[in-house]
Every structure is written in C-alpha cells, then in structure tokens.
Amino acid sequence: MRLVACVLAAVALMTVDHRFHHLEDLRTTLSLGVLPLQLLVHAPFRAAHWASEELMTRTSLIEENERLREDRLLIEARLGRLADLEAENRRLRELLDSASRVGERVLIAEVMAVDMDPFSRKILLNKGSRDGAFLGQPVIDASGVMGQVVHVSPFSCTALLITDPNHALPVQFTRNGLRAIAIGRGGSNSLELAHLPTNADARVGDIIVTSGLGGRFPSGYPVGRVSQVRTDTGRPFAEVTVDPAANLERNREVLLVWAAGQGPSDLAASPPAPAPDGR
Amino acid sequence: MVPRGLLAIATSFVVAFLLTALPLPQWAEPWRPAWVTLVLIYWCLAVPHRVGVLVGWTLGLLLDAMTGTLLGQHALSLSLVAFLSLRLHLRVRVLPVWQQGLTVFLLVVLDRALSLWVTGIQGMPTQALSIWAPAVTSTLLWPWLFVVLRDVRRRYQVS
C-alpha cells in the first residue's frame, strides 16, 4: 500500500517536474538540504588548492608574477585595439540605426568538485541567487561558452553544459555568417549542428560563435571549431561536428554573465567598455 | 527521545551520499557503485521495521536534488528497491554473503533499469552498456559493505 502511494507520488512528481516546471521551490529546498554534503565533499579539494597556493616558494611566485605581468601587457595591447574596434563598431551600428549591445557584466564563480548525474552534463557552481545568479544565465570561461544556469538556490546554482544532449544553442559561422543550432552530444564532449543542408558551406576548422538569437546568450562568444563535416547524399542533412572551445571538463573557475543593463550593482569584475547607454 | 541506533543509520546514509558526490576520474565515473542503494538494501534487510519504503522514497528525492536528475527518478527506483528488500528480507538474510550479492545485483539492475526508463521517457539517449556498470561494482562491494555495516550495527546496537 505504502509502495503504491510512493510510486504514484514519484511518478506524479516526475511528470510535474518534466512538464510544468512548478517544482523549482521544492528543488531549491531540497538542494539547500544537500548543500552541506556537497560542501563537505568539495572541502578537501578546496583545501588542497589553498595549500598549493600557500606553500608556494618565493621564486616560483616571482616567476609567476613575471609571467602574469607579461601576459597582462600583451592582453592590454590587444584590448586597446579591441576598444578601438568596439567604438568603431558602435559608430557603424549607429549609422545603420541598429541597437548595439555592449557592456556585459561578469562574476567569477567556482566549480565545486562534486559529481552530478553521470548521464547528463551538469556542474555545480558556488554562486546562487544571493549573488544575483538567475535561471537561464549564460556561463562562459576564458575561451568560450560553457552552458547556462538551469537551477538556482540561494548559495549555489547548477549549470547545464552545452554538450548535454538536452542543450541547444543558436550559433553562427564567423566565416560566412551561416546560422545553425548546436546540440550537445552527451558522452563524447562535442556538439553537432542540426538541420544543416548537405550543400551548406561548412568546412573543417570553421569557428563557431553564439548568434545571440533566442535571447539567452549574448552574441559573439566563441562556441567551438568544426572538427568534422560529413555529407552523405543519402541523408537530408549534413553531419557537422563541433569541438567546444571552452574547457568543459577541467575548469576550476567560470564566469557568470549578465547582459547589458542587468545584474547586481556591486560587481567584482566589470567590463572595460563604457557604461551601457539606456538600453 | 531519539531511538537507539537511528544516528548510526543516518550517518551511514550521509556517508553514502558523500561517496555519491565524490568526484571520480572520468574513466571511473560510470563504475561508481550505487552507494545509497547498497546502504538502503542493507538496512532494509537488517532492520526492516525501521527502514522501509518511505525512507527509500525520501532518500531518493534528496538524491534527485543532489545529482540534478528529474525529481522523483531516484525516489521511484529506491522505494521499489526498498519494497523488494523488505519482501525478501527473511529469505535473503539467511543466505551466504555471496548469494546475497546476487540478490543485490538484481536489485541494482532494477534500479538502473528504472533510471534508464525514466531518462528514456525524457528523450535523453544513454550509452547502452556503461549504465549497467554500477551493478557489477555494487555486487563486488557488497561483501565488504555488509561486514562494515554489520559491525556498525552491532557496535551501536541498532535494532
């Protein structure tokens, strides 16, 4: 009797969770309950990281400092050029009368060393709604798009990686502006472009960026590089495989992105671009 | 007044949850034993009047929240596993440990099959063979887990 009740309750929960997304509150409460466990699992890794930083020798610190300074010089030089280009871009867009979206804000979040369900691609981040994270927020790293936030609780959030089979991302080729949808492949750490006709102009090595269509992701963030194109005349669509640009499997820190005009006011990192104007 | 031994049971489940969340290298991840299922089976066999379907269901819900699966997926499979363990506990308790292992194998296979079924309904493809790997490792681990938890039960007089 009790079994029947439990099974029915479980099936009802699954149906509601899958279809209607009304259970966010329940999930938040439950995940707050298991957060201490996850923190406990994460603690040794955090301690190891802390120890490796604390126990560095002076010479290696100086070396690292030197290297970082050189890197910074290079990056600043490049950034200067970028600011110039951005200004030019905005001017041209104004001439064309189209809205430009600059000035995204970011916040660094730490990936917690906690394993989730092995059949989906999810990561747990140590920032939650208290830090301003919201549902559907893009998550990126230094080299590209990682995924989006699918669940927020006050102190942590869960992000779905772009390689999850449930994740689809509107993208664009930088070479020719061809638009497509990149869908995760699950196990193999790659994506595939859906519904590209066999005569589409896709080549191995093409760079793929977000197109900004769909409104979730800001446009222009790198997604990956085409690693394989198979055109089989017997099939209606070309089979295009993309290797993600972001280091999905081995990141410690990621960036949460707020589009222009939204986001928390007290931010750790702010963009070099001027403040967003009005819109 | 907390019943005697409840703390031991709770602690064993907390440890099982920790082991479930512990990061493993990529190659070892599919082989992770179904810790919570194993501990649940043990307590169902040992103290069937304490741990049962409702406990399994609650643990399953927590597990769902922790691993980010559909709410109810583990609740369903764990309550079924608990129910079967309760049904079989008189028969399985008297078996030698390795034969208990076979029962555990079947129960974990059932657990995985239900998960496969639920993810299948959601339209998520899974690599076919690796999903059964936990059943193998769980079976191999059962004798050790059994001994450890039996010692815990005797030490803290869980009854």
mmCIF file of N, CA and C in Angstrom, chain A residues 68-84 272:
data_model
loop_
_atom_site.group_PDB
_atom_site.id
_atom_site.type_symbol
_atom_site.label_atom_id
_atom_site.label_comp_id
_atom_site.label_asym_id
_atom_site.label_seq_id
_atom_site.Cartn_x
_atom_site.Cartn_y
_atom_site.Cartn_z
ATOM 1 N N LEU A 68 52.740 36.642 -15.434
ATOM 2 C CA LEU A 68 51.426 37.287 -15.471
ATOM 3 C C LEU A 68 51.540 38.720 -15.960
ATOM 4 N N ARG A 69 52.633 39.384 -15.549
ATOM 5 C CA ARG A 69 52.818 40.765 -15.968
ATOM 6 C C ARG A 69 52.994 40.836 -17.480
ATOM 7 N N GLU A 70 53.792 39.905 -18.001
ATOM 8 C CA GLU A 70 53.971 39.877 -19.465
ATOM 9 C C GLU A 70 52.653 39.615 -20.172
ATOM 10 N N ASP A 71 51.921 38.620 -19.647
ATOM 11 C CA ASP A 71 50.618 38.297 -20.234
ATOM 12 C C ASP A 71 49.721 39.517 -20.247
ATOM 13 N N ARG A 72 49.748 40.233 -19.126
ATOM 14 C CA ARG A 72 48.861 41.368 -18.983
ATOM 15 C C ARG A 72 49.202 42.440 -20.009
ATOM 16 N N LEU A 73 50.494 42.632 -20.217
ATOM 17 C CA LEU A 73 50.931 43.612 -21.204
ATOM 18 C C LEU A 73 50.372 43.264 -22.576
ATOM 19 N N LEU A 74 50.565 41.976 -22.952
ATOM 20 C CA LEU A 74 50.062 41.522 -24.245
ATOM 21 C C LEU A 74 48.559 41.727 -24.347
ATOM 22 N N ILE A 75 47.864 41.312 -23.289
ATOM 23 C CA ILE A 75 46.407 41.370 -23.332
ATOM 24 C C ILE A 75 45.924 42.803 -23.379
ATOM 25 N N GLU A 76 46.634 43.690 -22.653
ATOM 26 C CA GLU A 76 46.209 45.078 -22.662
ATOM 27 C C GLU A 76 46.389 45.703 -24.031
ATOM 28 N N ALA A 77 47.500 45.318 -24.676
ATOM 29 C CA ALA A 77 47.719 45.828 -26.027
ATOM 30 C C ALA A 77 46.586 45.396 -26.937
ATOM 31 N N ARG A 78 46.232 44.108 -26.819
ATOM 32 C CA ARG A 78 45.161 43.593 -27.655
ATOM 33 C C ARG A 78 43.835 44.270 -27.312
ATOM 34 N N LEU A 79 43.639 44.513 -26.015
ATOM 35 C CA LEU A 79 42.395 45.102 -25.546
ATOM 36 C C LEU A 79 42.238 46.523 -26.071
ATOM 37 N N GLY A 80 43.368 47.223 -26.144
ATOM 38 C CA GLY A 80 43.316 48.579 -26.665
ATOM 39 C C GLY A 80 42.779 48.602 -28.079
ATOM 40 N N ARG A 81 43.298 47.628 -28.874
ATOM 41 C CA ARG A 81 42.820 47.529 -30.246
ATOM 42 C C ARG A 81 41.337 47.185 -30.261
ATOM 43 N N LEU A 82 40.953 46.288 -29.336
ATOM 44 C CA LEU A 82 39.564 45.847 -29.276
ATOM 45 C C LEU A 82 38.636 47.008 -28.942
ATOM 46 N N ALA A 83 39.069 47.860 -27.994
ATOM 47 C CA ALA A 83 38.236 49.004 -27.611
ATOM 48 C C ALA A 83 38.030 49.902 -28.817
ATOM 49 N N ASP A 84 39.098 50.066 -29.572
ATOM 50 C CA ASP A 84 39.016 50.875 -30.777
ATOM 51 C C ASP A 84 37.991 50.284 -31.736
ATOM 52 N N PRO A 272 35.680 46.535 -19.547
ATOM 53 C CA PRO A 272 36.418 47.736 -19.869
ATOM 54 C C PRO A 272 35.578 48.722 -20.698
#
